[in-house]
Coordinates of C-alpha atoms in Angstrom, one line a residue:
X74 CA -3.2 41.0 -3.0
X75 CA -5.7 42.4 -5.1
X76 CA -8.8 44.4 -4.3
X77 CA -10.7 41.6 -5.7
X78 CA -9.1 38.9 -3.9
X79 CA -9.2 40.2 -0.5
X80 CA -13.1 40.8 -1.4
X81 CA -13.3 37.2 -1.6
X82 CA -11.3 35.8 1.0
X83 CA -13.9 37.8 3.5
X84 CA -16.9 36.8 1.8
X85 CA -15.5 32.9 2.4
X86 CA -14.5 34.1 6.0
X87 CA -18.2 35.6 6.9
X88 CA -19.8 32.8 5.3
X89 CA -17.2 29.8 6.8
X90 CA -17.3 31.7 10.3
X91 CA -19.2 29.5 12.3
X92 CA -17.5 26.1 10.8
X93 CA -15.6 24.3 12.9
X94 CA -12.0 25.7 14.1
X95 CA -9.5 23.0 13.1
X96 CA -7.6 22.0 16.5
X97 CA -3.9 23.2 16.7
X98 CA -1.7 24.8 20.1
X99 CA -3.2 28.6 20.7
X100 CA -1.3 31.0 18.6
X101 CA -0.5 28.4 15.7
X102 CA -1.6 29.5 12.5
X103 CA -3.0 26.7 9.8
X104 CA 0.3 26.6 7.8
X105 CA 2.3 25.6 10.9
X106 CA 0.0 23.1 12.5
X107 CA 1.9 19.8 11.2
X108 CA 4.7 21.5 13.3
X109 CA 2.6 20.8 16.4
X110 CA 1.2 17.4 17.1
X111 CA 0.5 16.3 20.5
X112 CA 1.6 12.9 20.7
X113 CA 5.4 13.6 19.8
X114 CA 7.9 15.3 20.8
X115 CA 8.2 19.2 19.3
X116 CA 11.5 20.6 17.9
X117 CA 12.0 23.9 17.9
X118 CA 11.1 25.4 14.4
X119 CA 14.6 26.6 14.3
X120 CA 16.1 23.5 14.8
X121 CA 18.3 24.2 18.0
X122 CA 16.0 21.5 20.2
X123 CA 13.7 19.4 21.0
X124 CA 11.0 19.4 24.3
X125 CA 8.2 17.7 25.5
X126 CA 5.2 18.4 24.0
X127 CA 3.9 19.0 27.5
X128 CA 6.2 22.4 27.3
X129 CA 4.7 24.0 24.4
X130 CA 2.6 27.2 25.4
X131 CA 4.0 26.4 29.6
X132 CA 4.7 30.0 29.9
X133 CA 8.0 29.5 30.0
X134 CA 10.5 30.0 27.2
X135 CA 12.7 27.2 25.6
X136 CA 12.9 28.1 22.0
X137 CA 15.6 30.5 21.1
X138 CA 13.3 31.8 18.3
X139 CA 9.9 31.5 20.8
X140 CA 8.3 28.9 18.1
X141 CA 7.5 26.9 21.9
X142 CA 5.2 29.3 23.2
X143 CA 3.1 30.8 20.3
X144 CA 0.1 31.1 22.8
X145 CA 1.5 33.1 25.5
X146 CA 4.3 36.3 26.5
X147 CA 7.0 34.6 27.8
X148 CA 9.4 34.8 24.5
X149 CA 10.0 38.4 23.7
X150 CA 10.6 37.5 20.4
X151 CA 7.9 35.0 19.8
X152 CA 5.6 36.0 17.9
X153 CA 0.7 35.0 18.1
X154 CA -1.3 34.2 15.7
X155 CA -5.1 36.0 15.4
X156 CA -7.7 33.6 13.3
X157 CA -10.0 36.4 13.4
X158 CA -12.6 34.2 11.4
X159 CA -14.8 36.6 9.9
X160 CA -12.0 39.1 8.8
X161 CA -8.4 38.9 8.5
X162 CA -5.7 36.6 10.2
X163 CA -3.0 38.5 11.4
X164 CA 0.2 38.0 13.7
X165 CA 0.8 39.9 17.1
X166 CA 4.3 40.1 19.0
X167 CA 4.1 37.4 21.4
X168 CA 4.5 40.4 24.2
X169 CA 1.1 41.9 23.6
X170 CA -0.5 38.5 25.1
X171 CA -2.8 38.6 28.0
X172 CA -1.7 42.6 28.1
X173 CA -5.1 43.8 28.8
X174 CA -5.4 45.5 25.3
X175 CA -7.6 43.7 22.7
X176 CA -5.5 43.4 19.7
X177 CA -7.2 40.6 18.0
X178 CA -10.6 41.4 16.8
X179 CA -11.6 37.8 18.0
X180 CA -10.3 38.6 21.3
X181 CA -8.6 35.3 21.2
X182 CA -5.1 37.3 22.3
X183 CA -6.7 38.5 26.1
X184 CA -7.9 34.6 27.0
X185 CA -6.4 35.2 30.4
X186 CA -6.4 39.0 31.2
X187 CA -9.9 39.4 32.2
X188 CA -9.9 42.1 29.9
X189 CA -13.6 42.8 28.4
X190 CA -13.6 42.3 24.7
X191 CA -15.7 42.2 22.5
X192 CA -15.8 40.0 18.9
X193 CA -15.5 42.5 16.7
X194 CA -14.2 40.5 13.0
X195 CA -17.7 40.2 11.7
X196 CA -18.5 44.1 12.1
X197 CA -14.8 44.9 10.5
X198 CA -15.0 41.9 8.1
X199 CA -18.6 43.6 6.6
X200 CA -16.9 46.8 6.3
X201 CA -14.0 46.1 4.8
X202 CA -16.2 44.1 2.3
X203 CA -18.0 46.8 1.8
X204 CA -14.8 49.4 0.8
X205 CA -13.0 46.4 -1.0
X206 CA -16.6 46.2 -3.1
X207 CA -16.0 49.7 -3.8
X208 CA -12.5 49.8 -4.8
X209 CA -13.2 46.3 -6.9
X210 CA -16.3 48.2 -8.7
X211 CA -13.7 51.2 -9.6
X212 CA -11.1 49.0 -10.7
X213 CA -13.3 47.5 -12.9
X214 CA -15.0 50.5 -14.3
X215 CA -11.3 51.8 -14.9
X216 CA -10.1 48.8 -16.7
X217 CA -12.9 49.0 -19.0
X218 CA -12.3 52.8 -19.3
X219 CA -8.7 51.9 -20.4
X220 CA -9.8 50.0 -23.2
X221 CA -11.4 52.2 -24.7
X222 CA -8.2 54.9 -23.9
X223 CA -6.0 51.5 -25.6
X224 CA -8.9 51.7 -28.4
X225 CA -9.3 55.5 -29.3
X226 CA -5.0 55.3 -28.6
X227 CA -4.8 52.8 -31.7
X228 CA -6.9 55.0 -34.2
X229 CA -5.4 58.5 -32.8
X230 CA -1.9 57.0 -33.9
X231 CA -2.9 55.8 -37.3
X232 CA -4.5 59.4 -37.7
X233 CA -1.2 60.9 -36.8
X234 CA 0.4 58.3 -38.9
X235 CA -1.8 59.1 -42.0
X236 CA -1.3 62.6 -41.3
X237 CA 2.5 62.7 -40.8
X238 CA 2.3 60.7 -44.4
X239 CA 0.0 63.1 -46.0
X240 CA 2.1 66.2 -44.6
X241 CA 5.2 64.6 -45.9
X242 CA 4.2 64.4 -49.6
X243 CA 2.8 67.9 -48.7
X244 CA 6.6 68.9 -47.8
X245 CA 7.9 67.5 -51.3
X246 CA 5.5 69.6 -53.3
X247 CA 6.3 72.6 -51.2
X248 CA 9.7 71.4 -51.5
X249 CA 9.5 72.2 -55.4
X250 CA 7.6 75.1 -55.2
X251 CA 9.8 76.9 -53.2
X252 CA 13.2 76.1 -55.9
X253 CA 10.9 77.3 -58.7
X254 CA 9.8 80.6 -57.1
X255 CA 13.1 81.0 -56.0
X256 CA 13.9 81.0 -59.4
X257 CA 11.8 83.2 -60.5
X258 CA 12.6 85.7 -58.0
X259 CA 16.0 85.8 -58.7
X260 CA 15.0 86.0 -62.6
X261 CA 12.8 89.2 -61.8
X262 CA 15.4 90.3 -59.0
X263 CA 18.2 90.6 -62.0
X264 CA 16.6 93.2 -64.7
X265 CA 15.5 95.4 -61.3
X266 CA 18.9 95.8 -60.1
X267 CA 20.4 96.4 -63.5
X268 CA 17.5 99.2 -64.0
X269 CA 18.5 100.9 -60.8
X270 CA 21.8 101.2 -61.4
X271 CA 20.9 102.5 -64.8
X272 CA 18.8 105.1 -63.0
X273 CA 21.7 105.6 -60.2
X274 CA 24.0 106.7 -63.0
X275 CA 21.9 108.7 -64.7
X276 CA 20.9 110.9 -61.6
X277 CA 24.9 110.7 -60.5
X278 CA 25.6 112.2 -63.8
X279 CA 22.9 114.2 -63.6
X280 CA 24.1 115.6 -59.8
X281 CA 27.9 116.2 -61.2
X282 CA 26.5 118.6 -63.4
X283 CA 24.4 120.2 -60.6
X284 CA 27.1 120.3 -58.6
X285 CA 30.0 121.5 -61.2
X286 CA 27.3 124.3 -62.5
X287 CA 26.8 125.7 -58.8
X288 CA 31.1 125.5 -58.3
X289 CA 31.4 127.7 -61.2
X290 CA 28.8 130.2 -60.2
X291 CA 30.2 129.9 -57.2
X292 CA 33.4 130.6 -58.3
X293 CA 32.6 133.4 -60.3
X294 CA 30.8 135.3 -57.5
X295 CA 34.0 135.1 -55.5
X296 CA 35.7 136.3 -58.1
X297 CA 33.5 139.4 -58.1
X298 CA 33.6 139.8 -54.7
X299 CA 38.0 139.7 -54.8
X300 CA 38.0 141.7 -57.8
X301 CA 37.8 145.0 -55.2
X302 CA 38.4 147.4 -58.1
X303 CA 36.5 146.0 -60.7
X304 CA 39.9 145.7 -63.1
X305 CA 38.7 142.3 -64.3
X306 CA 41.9 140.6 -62.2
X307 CA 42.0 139.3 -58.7
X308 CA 45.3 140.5 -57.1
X309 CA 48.0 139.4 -53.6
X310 CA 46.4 142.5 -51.9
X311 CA 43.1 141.8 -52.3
X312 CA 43.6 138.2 -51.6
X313 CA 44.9 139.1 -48.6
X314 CA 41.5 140.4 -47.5
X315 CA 40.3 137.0 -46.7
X316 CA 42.5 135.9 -43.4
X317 CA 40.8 132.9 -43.4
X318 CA 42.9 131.8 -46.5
X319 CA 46.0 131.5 -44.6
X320 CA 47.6 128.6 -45.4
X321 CA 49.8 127.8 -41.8
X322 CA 46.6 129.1 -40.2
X323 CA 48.4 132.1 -38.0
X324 CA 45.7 134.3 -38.5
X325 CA 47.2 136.2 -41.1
X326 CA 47.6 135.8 -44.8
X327 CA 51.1 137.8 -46.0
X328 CA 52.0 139.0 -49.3
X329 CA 54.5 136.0 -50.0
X330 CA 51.6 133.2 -48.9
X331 CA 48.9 135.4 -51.1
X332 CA 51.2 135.2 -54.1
X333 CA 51.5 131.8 -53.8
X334 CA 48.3 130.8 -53.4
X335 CA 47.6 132.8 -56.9
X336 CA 50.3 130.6 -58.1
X337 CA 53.3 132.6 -57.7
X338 CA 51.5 135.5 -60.2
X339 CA 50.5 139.2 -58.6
X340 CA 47.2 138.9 -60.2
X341 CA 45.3 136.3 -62.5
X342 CA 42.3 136.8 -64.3
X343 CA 39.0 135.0 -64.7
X344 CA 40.0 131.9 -66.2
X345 CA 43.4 131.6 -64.2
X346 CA 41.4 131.9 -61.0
X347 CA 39.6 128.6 -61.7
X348 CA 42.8 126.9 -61.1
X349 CA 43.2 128.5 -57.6
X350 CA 39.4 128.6 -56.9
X351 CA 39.9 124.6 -56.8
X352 CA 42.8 125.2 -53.7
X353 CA 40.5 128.1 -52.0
X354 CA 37.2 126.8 -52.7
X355 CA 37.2 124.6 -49.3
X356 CA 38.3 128.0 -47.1
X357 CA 36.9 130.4 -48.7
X358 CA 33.8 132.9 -47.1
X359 CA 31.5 134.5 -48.8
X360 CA 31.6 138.3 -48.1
X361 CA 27.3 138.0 -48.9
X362 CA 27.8 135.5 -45.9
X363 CA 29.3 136.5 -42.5
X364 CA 31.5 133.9 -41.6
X365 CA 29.8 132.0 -38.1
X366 CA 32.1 130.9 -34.9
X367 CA 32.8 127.2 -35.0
X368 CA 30.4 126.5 -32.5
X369 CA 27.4 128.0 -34.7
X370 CA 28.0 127.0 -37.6
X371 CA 25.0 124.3 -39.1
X372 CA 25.9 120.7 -39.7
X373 CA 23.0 119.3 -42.0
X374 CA 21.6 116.3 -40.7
X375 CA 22.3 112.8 -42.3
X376 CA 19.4 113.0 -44.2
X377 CA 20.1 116.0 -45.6
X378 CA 24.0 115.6 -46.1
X379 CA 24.0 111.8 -47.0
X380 CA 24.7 111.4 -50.7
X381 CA 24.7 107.8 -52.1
X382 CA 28.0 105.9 -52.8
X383 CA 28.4 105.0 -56.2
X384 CA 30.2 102.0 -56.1
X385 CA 27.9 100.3 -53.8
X386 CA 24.4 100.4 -55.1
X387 CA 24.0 97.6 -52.2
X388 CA 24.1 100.6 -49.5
X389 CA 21.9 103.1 -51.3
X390 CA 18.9 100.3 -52.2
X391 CA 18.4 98.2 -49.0
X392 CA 15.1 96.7 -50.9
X393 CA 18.1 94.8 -52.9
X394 CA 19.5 92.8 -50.1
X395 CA 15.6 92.0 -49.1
X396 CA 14.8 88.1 -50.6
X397 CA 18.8 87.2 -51.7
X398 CA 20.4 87.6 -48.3
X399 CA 17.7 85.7 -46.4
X400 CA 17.5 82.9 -48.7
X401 CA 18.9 80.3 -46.5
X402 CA 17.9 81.7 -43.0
X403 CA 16.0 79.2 -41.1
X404 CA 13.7 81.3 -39.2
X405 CA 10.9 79.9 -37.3
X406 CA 9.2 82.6 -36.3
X407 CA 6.6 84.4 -38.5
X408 CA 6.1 87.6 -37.2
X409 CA 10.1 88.1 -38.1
X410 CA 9.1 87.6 -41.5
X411 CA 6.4 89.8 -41.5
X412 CA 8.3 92.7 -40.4
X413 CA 10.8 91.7 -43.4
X414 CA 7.4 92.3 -45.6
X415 CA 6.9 95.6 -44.4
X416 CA 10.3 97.0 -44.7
X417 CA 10.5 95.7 -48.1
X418 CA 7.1 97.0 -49.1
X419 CA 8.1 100.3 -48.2
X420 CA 12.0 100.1 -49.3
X421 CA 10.9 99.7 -52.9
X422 CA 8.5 102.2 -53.6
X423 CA 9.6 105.3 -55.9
X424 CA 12.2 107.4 -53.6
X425 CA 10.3 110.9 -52.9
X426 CA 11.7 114.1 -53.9
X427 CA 12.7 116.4 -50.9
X428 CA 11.3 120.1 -51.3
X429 CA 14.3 121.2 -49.3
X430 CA 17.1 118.8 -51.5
X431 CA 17.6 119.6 -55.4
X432 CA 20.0 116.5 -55.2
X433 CA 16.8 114.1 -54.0
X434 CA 16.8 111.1 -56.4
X435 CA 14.7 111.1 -59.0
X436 CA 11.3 109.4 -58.8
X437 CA 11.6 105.9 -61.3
X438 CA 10.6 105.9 -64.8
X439 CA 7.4 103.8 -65.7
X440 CA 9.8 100.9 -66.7
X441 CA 12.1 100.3 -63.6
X442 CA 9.0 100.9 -61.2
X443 CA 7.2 97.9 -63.3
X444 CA 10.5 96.0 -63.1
X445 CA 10.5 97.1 -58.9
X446 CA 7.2 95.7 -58.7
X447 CA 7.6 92.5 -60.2
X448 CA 10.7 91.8 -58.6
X449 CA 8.8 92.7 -55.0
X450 CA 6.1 90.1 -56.2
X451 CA 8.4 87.1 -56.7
X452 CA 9.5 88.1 -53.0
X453 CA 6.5 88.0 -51.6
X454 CA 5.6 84.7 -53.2
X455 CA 8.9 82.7 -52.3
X456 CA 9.2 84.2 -48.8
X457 CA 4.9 83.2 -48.3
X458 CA 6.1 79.4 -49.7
X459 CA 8.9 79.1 -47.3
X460 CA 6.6 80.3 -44.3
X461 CA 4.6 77.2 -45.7
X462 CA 7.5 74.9 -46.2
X463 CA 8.4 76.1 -42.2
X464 CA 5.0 75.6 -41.1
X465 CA 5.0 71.9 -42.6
X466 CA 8.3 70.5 -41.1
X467 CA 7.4 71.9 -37.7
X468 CA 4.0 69.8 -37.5
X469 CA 6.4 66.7 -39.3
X470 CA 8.9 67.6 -36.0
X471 CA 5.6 67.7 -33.6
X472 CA 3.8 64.4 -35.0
X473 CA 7.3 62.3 -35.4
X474 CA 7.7 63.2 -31.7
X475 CA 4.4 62.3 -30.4
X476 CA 4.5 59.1 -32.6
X477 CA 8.1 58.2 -30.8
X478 CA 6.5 59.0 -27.0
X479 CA 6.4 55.8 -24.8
X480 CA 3.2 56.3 -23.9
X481 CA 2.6 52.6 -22.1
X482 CA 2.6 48.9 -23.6
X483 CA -0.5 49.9 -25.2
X484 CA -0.7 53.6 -25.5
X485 CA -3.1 54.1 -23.2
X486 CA -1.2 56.9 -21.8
X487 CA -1.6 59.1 -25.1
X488 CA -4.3 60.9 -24.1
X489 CA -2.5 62.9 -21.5
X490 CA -0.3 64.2 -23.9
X491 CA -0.8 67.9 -24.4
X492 CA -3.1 67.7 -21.8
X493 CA -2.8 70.3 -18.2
X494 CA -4.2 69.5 -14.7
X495 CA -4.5 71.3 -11.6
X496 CA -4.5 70.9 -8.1
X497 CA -5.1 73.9 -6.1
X498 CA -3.9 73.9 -2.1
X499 CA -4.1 77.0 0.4
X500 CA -1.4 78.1 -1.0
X501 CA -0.3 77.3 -4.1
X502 CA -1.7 76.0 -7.6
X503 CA 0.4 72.7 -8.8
X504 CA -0.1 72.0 -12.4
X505 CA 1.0 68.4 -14.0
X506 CA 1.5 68.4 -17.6
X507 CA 1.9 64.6 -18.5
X508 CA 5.4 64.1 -20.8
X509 CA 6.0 68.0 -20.5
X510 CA 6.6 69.4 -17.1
X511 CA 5.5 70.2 -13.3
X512 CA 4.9 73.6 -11.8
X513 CA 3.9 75.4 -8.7
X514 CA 2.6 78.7 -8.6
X515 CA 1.5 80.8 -5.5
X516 CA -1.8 81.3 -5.1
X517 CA -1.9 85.2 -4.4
X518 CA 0.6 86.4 -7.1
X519 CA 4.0 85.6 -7.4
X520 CA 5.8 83.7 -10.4
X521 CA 5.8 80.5 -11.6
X522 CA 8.1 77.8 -10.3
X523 CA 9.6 74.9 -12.4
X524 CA 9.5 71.9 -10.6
X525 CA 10.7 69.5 -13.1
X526 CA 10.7 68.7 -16.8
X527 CA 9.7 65.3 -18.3
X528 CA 12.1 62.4 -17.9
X529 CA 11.0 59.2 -17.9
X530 CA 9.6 56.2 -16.5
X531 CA 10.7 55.1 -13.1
X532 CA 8.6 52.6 -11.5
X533 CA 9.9 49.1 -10.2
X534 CA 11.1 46.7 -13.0
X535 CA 7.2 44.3 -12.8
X536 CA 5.5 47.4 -14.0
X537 CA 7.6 51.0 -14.4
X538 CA 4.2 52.7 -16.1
X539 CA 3.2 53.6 -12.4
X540 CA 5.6 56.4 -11.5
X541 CA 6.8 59.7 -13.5
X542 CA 10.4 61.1 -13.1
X543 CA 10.3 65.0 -13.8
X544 CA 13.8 66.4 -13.4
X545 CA 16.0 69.7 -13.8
X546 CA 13.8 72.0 -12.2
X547 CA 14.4 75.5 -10.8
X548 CA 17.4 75.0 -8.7
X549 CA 16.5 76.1 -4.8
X550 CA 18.7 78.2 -2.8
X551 CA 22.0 76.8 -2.3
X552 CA 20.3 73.2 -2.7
X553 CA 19.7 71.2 -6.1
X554 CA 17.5 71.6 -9.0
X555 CA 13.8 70.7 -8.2
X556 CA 12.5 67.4 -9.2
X557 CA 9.3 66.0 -9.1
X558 CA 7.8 61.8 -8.7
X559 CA 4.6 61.4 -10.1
X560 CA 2.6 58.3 -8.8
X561 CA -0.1 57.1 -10.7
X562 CA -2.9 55.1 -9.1
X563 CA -6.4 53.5 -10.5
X564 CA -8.9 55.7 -10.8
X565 CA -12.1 56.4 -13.1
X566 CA -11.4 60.4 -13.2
X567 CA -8.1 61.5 -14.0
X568 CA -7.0 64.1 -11.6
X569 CA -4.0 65.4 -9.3
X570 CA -5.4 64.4 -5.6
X571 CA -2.2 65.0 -3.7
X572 CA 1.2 66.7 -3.3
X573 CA 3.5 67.1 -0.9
X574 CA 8.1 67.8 -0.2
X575 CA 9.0 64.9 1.2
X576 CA 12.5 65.7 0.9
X577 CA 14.3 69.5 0.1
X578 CA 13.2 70.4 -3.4
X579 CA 11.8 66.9 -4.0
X580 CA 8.4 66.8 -4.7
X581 CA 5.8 64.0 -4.7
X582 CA 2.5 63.9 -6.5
X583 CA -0.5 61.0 -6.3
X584 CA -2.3 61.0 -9.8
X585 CA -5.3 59.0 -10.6
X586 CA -6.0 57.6 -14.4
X587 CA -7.8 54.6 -15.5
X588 CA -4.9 54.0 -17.8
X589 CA -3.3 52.4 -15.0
X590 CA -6.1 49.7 -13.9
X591 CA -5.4 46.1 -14.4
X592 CA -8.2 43.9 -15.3
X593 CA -9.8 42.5 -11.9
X594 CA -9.5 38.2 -11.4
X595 CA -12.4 36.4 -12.3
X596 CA -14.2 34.4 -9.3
X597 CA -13.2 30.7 -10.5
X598 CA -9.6 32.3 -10.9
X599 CA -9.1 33.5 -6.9
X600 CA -8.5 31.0 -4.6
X601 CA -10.3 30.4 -1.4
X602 CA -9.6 31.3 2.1
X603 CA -9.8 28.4 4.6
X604 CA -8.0 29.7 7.5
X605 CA -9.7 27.9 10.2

């Protein structure tokens, strides 16, 4: 029965409670008084006799169901009726009778106890009026809340719906852009790789003659220092000074191995010794240079001893890779991106000459650094319109999602979407995001709890818009994952008031919303109360 209802049937029951009390047996309600007629005889209302109407309300019990003595104890499973004219009619166990405890507020149960008690349906009839008038005023003031939550519902979604439309005529245009600057990017990305593999194979050409000029001088100073007496040839006994020539690594280089390292001659000049200086050159030591034990000898670093590979330009220029590779990556987040920007800002600036490496690239001519730049451009510009493009779809993924949400037969659950609300115990902080998810959080540190994800509706089949279902929580301790009911309630405020476990890991929360506030009966729609 609604609020409203029940507000009414008092207000007839105060105003009708001094009118005459239609005669029936004690204990008889209204709806059962054609059961009772003195002049006949009375069958039992379950059919299995019939008595004397002399022996209804006898104290003693002939009825298997007790229908024969409504008024008094003697059937334990008979059951009295309480007009309580002024408030509501209600039914007693037949056992409570003339107990000595007033249970009817009209006192009407104790006719024969002596108990003292006092009419008390008027006092609880005016009270009750008095809450119902509150709840009724509430109910009302919440329905007419929810119409305007139905109203602002209906223009939020054609907003949404005319700006999912407008962002998906943006996503064609970006659609395009993002082809054409792809093209141009790979348009500018083409005459910058083929510059710097023109400048790679100059400044490889221009190393091999480094490095051949620096073999031969290096080559002719050990030829000076072999050539002990100055006689213009290096000979087997004075390339057996250098033990560290030995070519089975004993520790001593003999006449026989000497010879053959000088190519089976005793001695070879200048220009025969640049055909063994190619066998030696690995081994040799410098006299000007001590040889060092193993374990002191310097190993340049990689930056030092890394020379490029010339049949990968890929490896040397990293900035190449930057804006082909990552054409088709479908990465969401930005920041990713941005670090991208920076590498490839500073990957394609002119390489640096090192004061300590003559074989340092080159800095780029005028040309290929223009080419470099242009090239970086493009990049920039395609990777800024697919950020865009990215940005785009995820608020078409958002809106299409939000537009889909069952949010009631009218949406007047909408608002709650996105929204957050708290209710804060001794204890912990609960937290109810409609359609998203439920947590609990202690309130003196300690981290957050899941306590269920949006699932669905789950109230009874007449209206299931009154109970949330939020599922696959935190799993407890040897026990299930957490889950949480949500019961929604009328109410002008929208607010958590409640929560409690009343089973292991199952939570329960009361909600008020005036989303959930039917519209109250009219007074010519209710019917009347006339029990009396």
């Amino acid at each position: 029965m609604s609020c409203a209802h029940l507000l009414l049937v008092l207000s007839v029951a105060v105003s009708l409670g001094s009118a005459v009390e239609i005669q029936r047996p004690r204990g008889v309600p209204l709806s059962k008084r054609q059961f009772y007629e003195e002049n006949k005889p009375f069958t039992c209302l379950d059919g299995s006799r019939t008595i004397p109407f002399d022996r209804v309300n006898d104290d003693y019990c002939d009825c298997k169901d007790g229908s024969d003595e409504p008024g008094t104890a003697a059937c334990p499973n008979g059951s009295f009726h309480c007009t309580n004219a002024g408030f509501r009619p209600t039914f007693i166990p037949s056992s409570r009778v003339n107990d000595g405890i007033c249970d009817c507020c009209d006192t009407t149960d104790e006719y024969n106890s002596g108990a003292n008690c006092q009419n008390t349906c008027r006092e609880l009839g005016r009270k009750e009026k008095e809450s119902l008038q509150k709840l009724a005023e509430i109910t009302k003031e919440g329905f007419l809340l929810k119409q305007q939550l139905i109203e602002e519902a209906k223009k939020g979604k054609q907003d949404k719906q005319a700006k999912l439309t407008e962002l998906q005529n943006n996503k064609k245009g970006l659609e395009e852009k993002v082809e054409a600057l792809r093209t141009v990017k790979e348009t500018a990305e083409q005459p910058e790789k083929e510059a710097k593999e023109r400048h790679l194979k100059a400044w490889e050409e221009q190393k091999a003659v480094i490095r051949a000029e620096k073999d031969r001088a290096k080559m002719a100073e050990a030829f000076l220092e072999l050539d002990d007496d100055a006689d213009g040839f290096v000979s087997v006994s004075e390339l057996q000074s250098h033990p560290e020539l030995d070519p089975d690594t004993d520790g001593t280089l003999t006449e026989a191995e000497a010879q053959n390292v000088l190519g089976g001659s005793a001695k070879v000049d200048s220009a025969t010794f640049e055909n063994v200086w190619s066998s030696i050159k690995d081994k040799y030591v410098s006299e000007s240079q001590p040889e060092q034990p193993a374990d002191q000898v310097h190993i340049p670093p990689p930056e030092e001893a890394k020379e490029p590979i010339t049949d990968n330009d890929s490896e040397q220029y990293p900035e190449d890779d930057i804006g082909e590779d990552d054409d088709d990556d479908d990465v969401e987040d930005d920041e990713y991106h941005e670090d991208d920007d920076d590498k490839v800002t500073s990957s394609v600036r002119t390489p640096e000459s090192s004061d300590g490496d003559e074989e340092a690239m080159p800095p780029y001519d005028g040309e290929t650094q223009s080419l470099i730049d242009a090239a970086q451009k493009a990049r920039e510009e395609f990777e800024e319109s697919e950020r865009s493009l990215r940005e785009v779809e995820d608020q078409i993924r958002n809106l299409e999602k939000e537009i889909s949400f069952d949010f009631g037969p009218d949406a007047e659950f909408s608002y709650l979407y996105s929204q957050c609300y708290d209710l804060s115990t001794s204890e912990y902080i609960y937290r109810l995001c409609p359609f998203n998810r439920v947590t609990q959080k202690p309130k003196y540190g300690g981290s957050e709890t899941n306590l269920g994800s949006w699932g669905t509706w789950s109230g009874p089949e007449e209206n299931r818009y009154i109970v949330m279902k939020y599922e696959h929580g935190t799993g407890c301790w040897q026990g299930p994952n957490r889950s949480t009911t949500v019961k929604l309630t009328c109410g002008k405020e929208t607010t958590v008031t409640s929560t409690s476990e009343p089973s292991r890991c199952e939570y329960l929360m009361e909600f008020t919303t005036p989303a959930v506030c039917q519209e109250p009966p009219s007074l010519e729609d209710t019917p009347q109360h006339d029990e009396f």
